[in-house]
PDB file of C-alpha atoms in Angstrom:
ATOM      1  CA  MET A  63      -9.608   0.387   4.855  1.00  0.00           C
ATOM      2  CA  GLN A  64     -12.709   2.043   3.483  1.00  0.00           C
ATOM      3  CA  LEU A  65     -10.613   5.185   2.866  1.00  0.00           C
ATOM      4  CA  ALA A  66      -7.992   3.076   1.162  1.00  0.00           C
ATOM      5  CA  LEU A  67     -10.707   1.461  -1.018  1.00  0.00           C
ATOM      6  CA  ALA A  68     -11.975   4.906  -2.026  1.00  0.00           C
ATOM      7  CA  GLU A  69      -8.482   5.821  -3.129  1.00  0.00           C
ATOM      8  CA  ALA A  70      -8.283   2.663  -5.157  1.00  0.00           C
ATOM      9  CA  ARG A  71     -11.570   3.392  -6.898  1.00  0.00           C
ATOM     10  CA  GLU A  72     -10.229   6.883  -7.805  1.00  0.00           C
ATOM     11  CA  ALA A  73      -7.041   5.336  -9.136  1.00  0.00           C
ATOM     12  CA  ALA A  74      -9.183   2.888 -11.314  1.00  0.00           C
ATOM     13  CA  ALA A  75     -11.190   5.936 -12.619  1.00  0.00           C
ATOM     14  CA  ARG A  76      -7.845   7.402 -13.759  1.00  0.00           C
ATOM     15  CA  GLY A  77      -6.986   4.149 -15.580  1.00  0.00           C
ATOM     16  CA  GLU A  78      -4.468   3.083 -12.890  1.00  0.00           C
ATOM     17  CA  THR A  79      -4.388  -0.316 -11.131  1.00  0.00           C
ATOM     18  CA  PRO A  80      -6.935   0.132  -8.250  1.00  0.00           C
ATOM     19  CA  VAL A  81      -4.707   0.167  -5.219  1.00  0.00           C
ATOM     20  CA  GLY A  82      -5.208   2.715  -2.462  1.00  0.00           C
ATOM     21  CA  ALA A  83      -3.224   3.518   0.647  1.00  0.00           C
ATOM     22  CA  VAL A  84      -3.794   5.664   3.722  1.00  0.00           C
ATOM     23  CA  ILE A  85      -1.417   6.533   6.584  1.00  0.00           C
ATOM     24  CA  LEU A  86      -2.859   7.338   9.910  1.00  0.00           C
ATOM     25  CA  ASP A  87      -1.647   8.099  13.422  1.00  0.00           C
ATOM     26  CA  PRO A  88      -3.165   5.444  15.663  1.00  0.00           C
ATOM     27  CA  ALA A  89      -2.507   7.675  18.783  1.00  0.00           C
ATOM     28  CA  THR A  90      -4.773  10.416  17.493  1.00  0.00           C
ATOM     29  CA  GLY A  91      -6.837   8.674  14.675  1.00  0.00           C
ATOM     30  CA  GLU A  92      -5.646  11.482  12.340  1.00  0.00           C
ATOM     31  CA  VAL A  93      -5.460  10.586   8.654  1.00  0.00           C
ATOM     32  CA  LEU A  94      -2.025  12.029   7.612  1.00  0.00           C
ATOM     33  CA  ALA A  95      -2.144  10.967   3.981  1.00  0.00           C
ATOM     34  CA  ARG A  96      -4.239   9.274   1.251  1.00  0.00           C
ATOM     35  CA  ALA A  97      -3.151   8.127  -2.151  1.00  0.00           C
ATOM     36  CA  GLY A  98      -3.899   5.831  -5.076  1.00  0.00           C
ATOM     37  CA  ASN A  99      -1.738   4.162  -7.527  1.00  0.00           C
ATOM     38  CA  GLY A 100      -0.220   6.569 -10.139  1.00  0.00           C
ATOM     39  CA  PRO A 101       2.660   5.135 -12.144  1.00  0.00           C
ATOM     40  CA  ILE A 102       0.877   5.584 -15.469  1.00  0.00           C
ATOM     41  CA  GLY A 103      -0.205   9.089 -15.085  1.00  0.00           C
ATOM     42  CA  ALA A 104       3.036  10.205 -13.292  1.00  0.00           C
ATOM     43  CA  HIS A 105       5.294   8.261 -15.755  1.00  0.00           C
ATOM     44  CA  ASP A 106       6.937   6.981 -12.541  1.00  0.00           C
ATOM     45  CA  PRO A 107       7.345   3.296 -11.835  1.00  0.00           C
ATOM     46  CA  THR A 108       7.783   4.065  -8.133  1.00  0.00           C
ATOM     47  CA  ALA A 109       4.309   5.843  -7.933  1.00  0.00           C
ATOM     48  CA  HIS A 110       2.599   3.007  -6.079  1.00  0.00           C
ATOM     49  CA  ALA A 111      -0.057   4.032  -3.609  1.00  0.00           C
ATOM     50  CA  GLU A 112       2.129   3.131  -0.632  1.00  0.00           C
ATOM     51  CA  ILE A 113       5.050   5.176  -1.745  1.00  0.00           C
ATOM     52  CA  ALA A 114       2.777   8.126  -2.622  1.00  0.00           C
ATOM     53  CA  ALA A 115       1.162   8.028   0.727  1.00  0.00           C
ATOM     54  CA  MET A 116       4.454   7.805   2.529  1.00  0.00           C
ATOM     55  CA  ARG A 117       5.819  10.769   0.604  1.00  0.00           C
ATOM     56  CA  LEU A 118       2.715  12.912   1.556  1.00  0.00           C
ATOM     57  CA  ALA A 119       2.969  11.955   5.218  1.00  0.00           C
ATOM     58  CA  ALA A 120       6.663  12.528   5.407  1.00  0.00           C
ATOM     59  CA  ALA A 121       6.231  16.003   3.899  1.00  0.00           C
ATOM     60  CA  LYS A 122       3.454  16.819   6.240  1.00  0.00           C
ATOM     61  CA  LEU A 123       5.391  15.764   9.263  1.00  0.00           C
ATOM     62  CA  GLY A 124       8.665  17.205   8.030  1.00  0.00           C
ATOM     63  CA  ASN A 125      10.358  13.811   8.794  1.00  0.00           C
ATOM     64  CA  TYR A 126      11.075  10.781   6.601  1.00  0.00           C
ATOM     65  CA  ARG A 127      10.741   8.567   9.623  1.00  0.00           C
ATOM     66  CA  LEU A 128       7.140   7.497  10.060  1.00  0.00           C
ATOM     67  CA  THR A 129       7.663   5.607  13.246  1.00  0.00           C
ATOM     68  CA  GLY A 130       4.519   4.477  15.037  1.00  0.00           C
ATOM     69  CA  LEU A 131       2.235   5.293  12.141  1.00  0.00           C
ATOM     70  CA  THR A 132      -0.120   2.777  10.392  1.00  0.00           C
ATOM     71  CA  LEU A 133      -0.197   2.188   6.686  1.00  0.00           C
ATOM     72  CA  VAL A 134      -3.479   0.755   5.383  1.00  0.00           C
ATOM     73  CA  VAL A 135      -3.354  -0.529   1.773  1.00  0.00           C
ATOM     74  CA  THR A 136      -5.807  -2.457  -0.353  1.00  0.00           C
ATOM     75  CA  LEU A 137      -3.172  -4.957  -1.697  1.00  0.00           C
ATOM     76  CA  GLU A 138      -0.311  -6.781  -0.141  1.00  0.00           C
ATOM     77  CA  PRO A 139       2.826  -4.538  -0.743  1.00  0.00           C
ATOM     78  CA  CYS A 140       5.432  -5.468  -3.294  1.00  0.00           C
ATOM     79  CA  ALA A 141       9.156  -5.736  -2.635  1.00  0.00           C
ATOM     80  CA  MET A 142       9.809  -2.022  -3.477  1.00  0.00           C
ATOM     81  CA  CYS A 143       7.071  -0.867  -1.164  1.00  0.00           C
ATOM     82  CA  ALA A 144       8.071  -3.261   1.598  1.00  0.00           C
ATOM     83  CA  GLY A 145      11.609  -1.871   1.481  1.00  0.00           C
ATOM     84  CA  ALA A 146      10.309   1.676   1.683  1.00  0.00           C
ATOM     85  CA  ILE A 147       8.038   0.768   4.556  1.00  0.00           C
ATOM     86  CA  SER A 148      11.018  -0.621   6.383  1.00  0.00           C
ATOM     87  CA  HIS A 149      13.153   2.426   5.712  1.00  0.00           C
ATOM     88  CA  ALA A 150      10.348   4.762   6.847  1.00  0.00           C
ATOM     89  CA  ARG A 151       9.977   2.647  10.042  1.00  0.00           C
ATOM     90  CA  ILE A 152       6.211   2.342   9.640  1.00  0.00           C
ATOM     91  CA  GLY A 153       4.858   0.803  12.859  1.00  0.00           C
ATOM     92  CA  ARG A 154       1.975  -1.239  11.389  1.00  0.00           C
ATOM     93  CA  VAL A 155       0.900  -2.336   7.916  1.00  0.00           C
ATOM     94  CA  VAL A 156      -2.720  -3.387   7.377  1.00  0.00           C
ATOM     95  CA  PHE A 157      -3.513  -4.824   3.882  1.00  0.00           C
ATOM     96  CA  GLY A 158      -6.566  -6.116   2.128  1.00  0.00           C
ATOM     97  CA  ALA A 159      -6.095  -8.574  -0.721  1.00  0.00           C
ATOM     98  CA  ALA A 160      -3.103 -10.947  -0.671  1.00  0.00           C
ATOM     99  CA  ASP A 161      -0.941 -10.875  -3.754  1.00  0.00           C
ATOM    100  CA  PRO A 162       0.597 -14.345  -4.413  1.00  0.00           C
ATOM    101  CA  LYS A 163       2.196 -13.134  -7.658  1.00  0.00           C
ATOM    102  CA  GLY A 164       3.699  -9.766  -6.706  1.00  0.00           C
ATOM    103  CA  GLY A 165       3.300  -9.516  -2.944  1.00  0.00           C
ATOM    104  CA  ALA A 166       6.408  -9.470  -0.737  1.00  0.00           C
ATOM    105  CA  VAL A 167       5.093  -9.447   2.820  1.00  0.00           C
ATOM    106  CA  VAL A 168       3.359 -12.882   3.230  1.00  0.00           C
ATOM    107  CA  HIS A 169       4.266 -14.036  -0.331  1.00  0.00           C
ATOM    108  CA  GLY A 170       7.508 -14.093  -2.530  1.00  0.00           C
ATOM    109  CA  PRO A 171      10.512 -12.813  -0.582  1.00  0.00           C
ATOM    110  CA  ARG A 172       8.635 -12.173   2.796  1.00  0.00           C
ATOM    111  CA  PHE A 173      10.683  -9.043   3.052  1.00  0.00           C
ATOM    112  CA  PHE A 174      10.071  -8.390   6.756  1.00  0.00           C
ATOM    113  CA  ALA A 175      11.108 -11.865   7.632  1.00  0.00           C
ATOM    114  CA  GLN A 176      14.566 -11.578   6.085  1.00  0.00           C
ATOM    115  CA  PRO A 177      17.555 -11.257   8.391  1.00  0.00           C
ATOM    116  CA  THR A 178      18.730  -8.194   6.377  1.00  0.00           C
ATOM    117  CA  CYS A 179      15.576  -6.329   7.063  1.00  0.00           C
ATOM    118  CA  HIS A 180      16.393  -3.730   9.682  1.00  0.00           C
ATOM    119  CA  TRP A 181      12.852  -2.652  10.621  1.00  0.00           C
ATOM    120  CA  ARG A 182       9.894  -4.979  10.850  1.00  0.00           C
ATOM    121  CA  PRO A 183       6.324  -3.426  11.206  1.00  0.00           C
ATOM    122  CA  GLU A 184       3.528  -5.434  12.663  1.00  0.00           C
ATOM    123  CA  VAL A 185       1.487  -6.829   9.836  1.00  0.00           C
ATOM    124  CA  THR A 186      -2.251  -7.533   9.579  1.00  0.00           C
ATOM    125  CA  GLY A 187      -3.549  -8.972   6.401  1.00  0.00           C
ATOM    126  CA  ASP A 188      -6.922  -9.959   4.814  1.00  0.00           C
ATOM    127  CA  VAL A 189      -8.831  -6.921   6.039  1.00  0.00           C
ATOM    128  CA  LEU A 190     -11.739  -6.428   3.592  1.00  0.00           C
ATOM    129  CA  ALA A 191      -9.744  -8.751   1.413  1.00  0.00           C
ATOM    130  CA  GLU A 192     -12.659  -9.858  -0.727  1.00  0.00           C
ATOM    131  CA  GLU A 193     -13.719  -6.320  -1.596  1.00  0.00           C
ATOM    132  CA  SER A 194     -10.141  -5.316  -2.393  1.00  0.00           C
ATOM    133  CA  ALA A 195      -9.717  -8.393  -4.585  1.00  0.00           C
ATOM    134  CA  ALA A 196     -13.114  -7.779  -6.342  1.00  0.00           C
ATOM    135  CA  LEU A 197     -12.069  -4.293  -7.256  1.00  0.00           C
ATOM    136  CA  LEU A 198      -8.931  -5.582  -8.813  1.00  0.00           C
ATOM    137  CA  ARG A 199     -10.638  -8.392 -10.650  1.00  0.00           C
ATOM    138  CA  GLY A 200     -13.277  -6.181 -12.038  1.00  0.00           C
ATOM    139  CA  PHE A 201     -10.697  -3.649 -13.204  1.00  0.00           C
ATOM    140  CA  PHE A 202      -8.618  -6.235 -15.027  1.00  0.00           C
ATOM    141  CA  ARG A 203     -11.712  -7.979 -16.452  1.00  0.00           C
ATOM    142  CA  GLU A 204     -12.698  -4.666 -18.087  1.00  0.00           C
ATOM    143  CA  ARG A 205      -9.167  -4.057 -19.380  1.00  0.00           C
ATOM    144  CA  ARG A 206      -9.099  -7.459 -21.092  1.00  0.00           C
ATOM    145  CA  LYS A 207     -12.280  -6.700 -22.900  1.00  0.00           C
ATOM    146  CA  ASN A 208     -10.743  -3.777 -24.647  1.00  0.00           C
TER     147      ASN A 208
END
């Protein structure tokens, strides 16, 4: 999670919402991809940290299936990201802060619990949740000042 938090801080420095993601292979401990949020700079509404990390990992592995890998992200994934996680067949999702407004894993549509969800990763939440949430709160507090 510390690597994901570092990516989130870098995203914030670029003016992006501070969310960071890392994909690792739990069998080897290798970090396959790291990314921060980038929709503003990329002019791409799909450039969430999770999507960017999955794209990088898939390119590195030469396979869009990321079966058995772990995605670590600082914020509960949204519905778009949850759908992509399911399609990529990520084995485990670890997230920091819960997102009652935009999250789709333990809040909102609870994507992985739906009968139409074809792949359900193991999910662990609230890992360094306070540090992740504080980063987001601080970012938006500063934005409101301006």
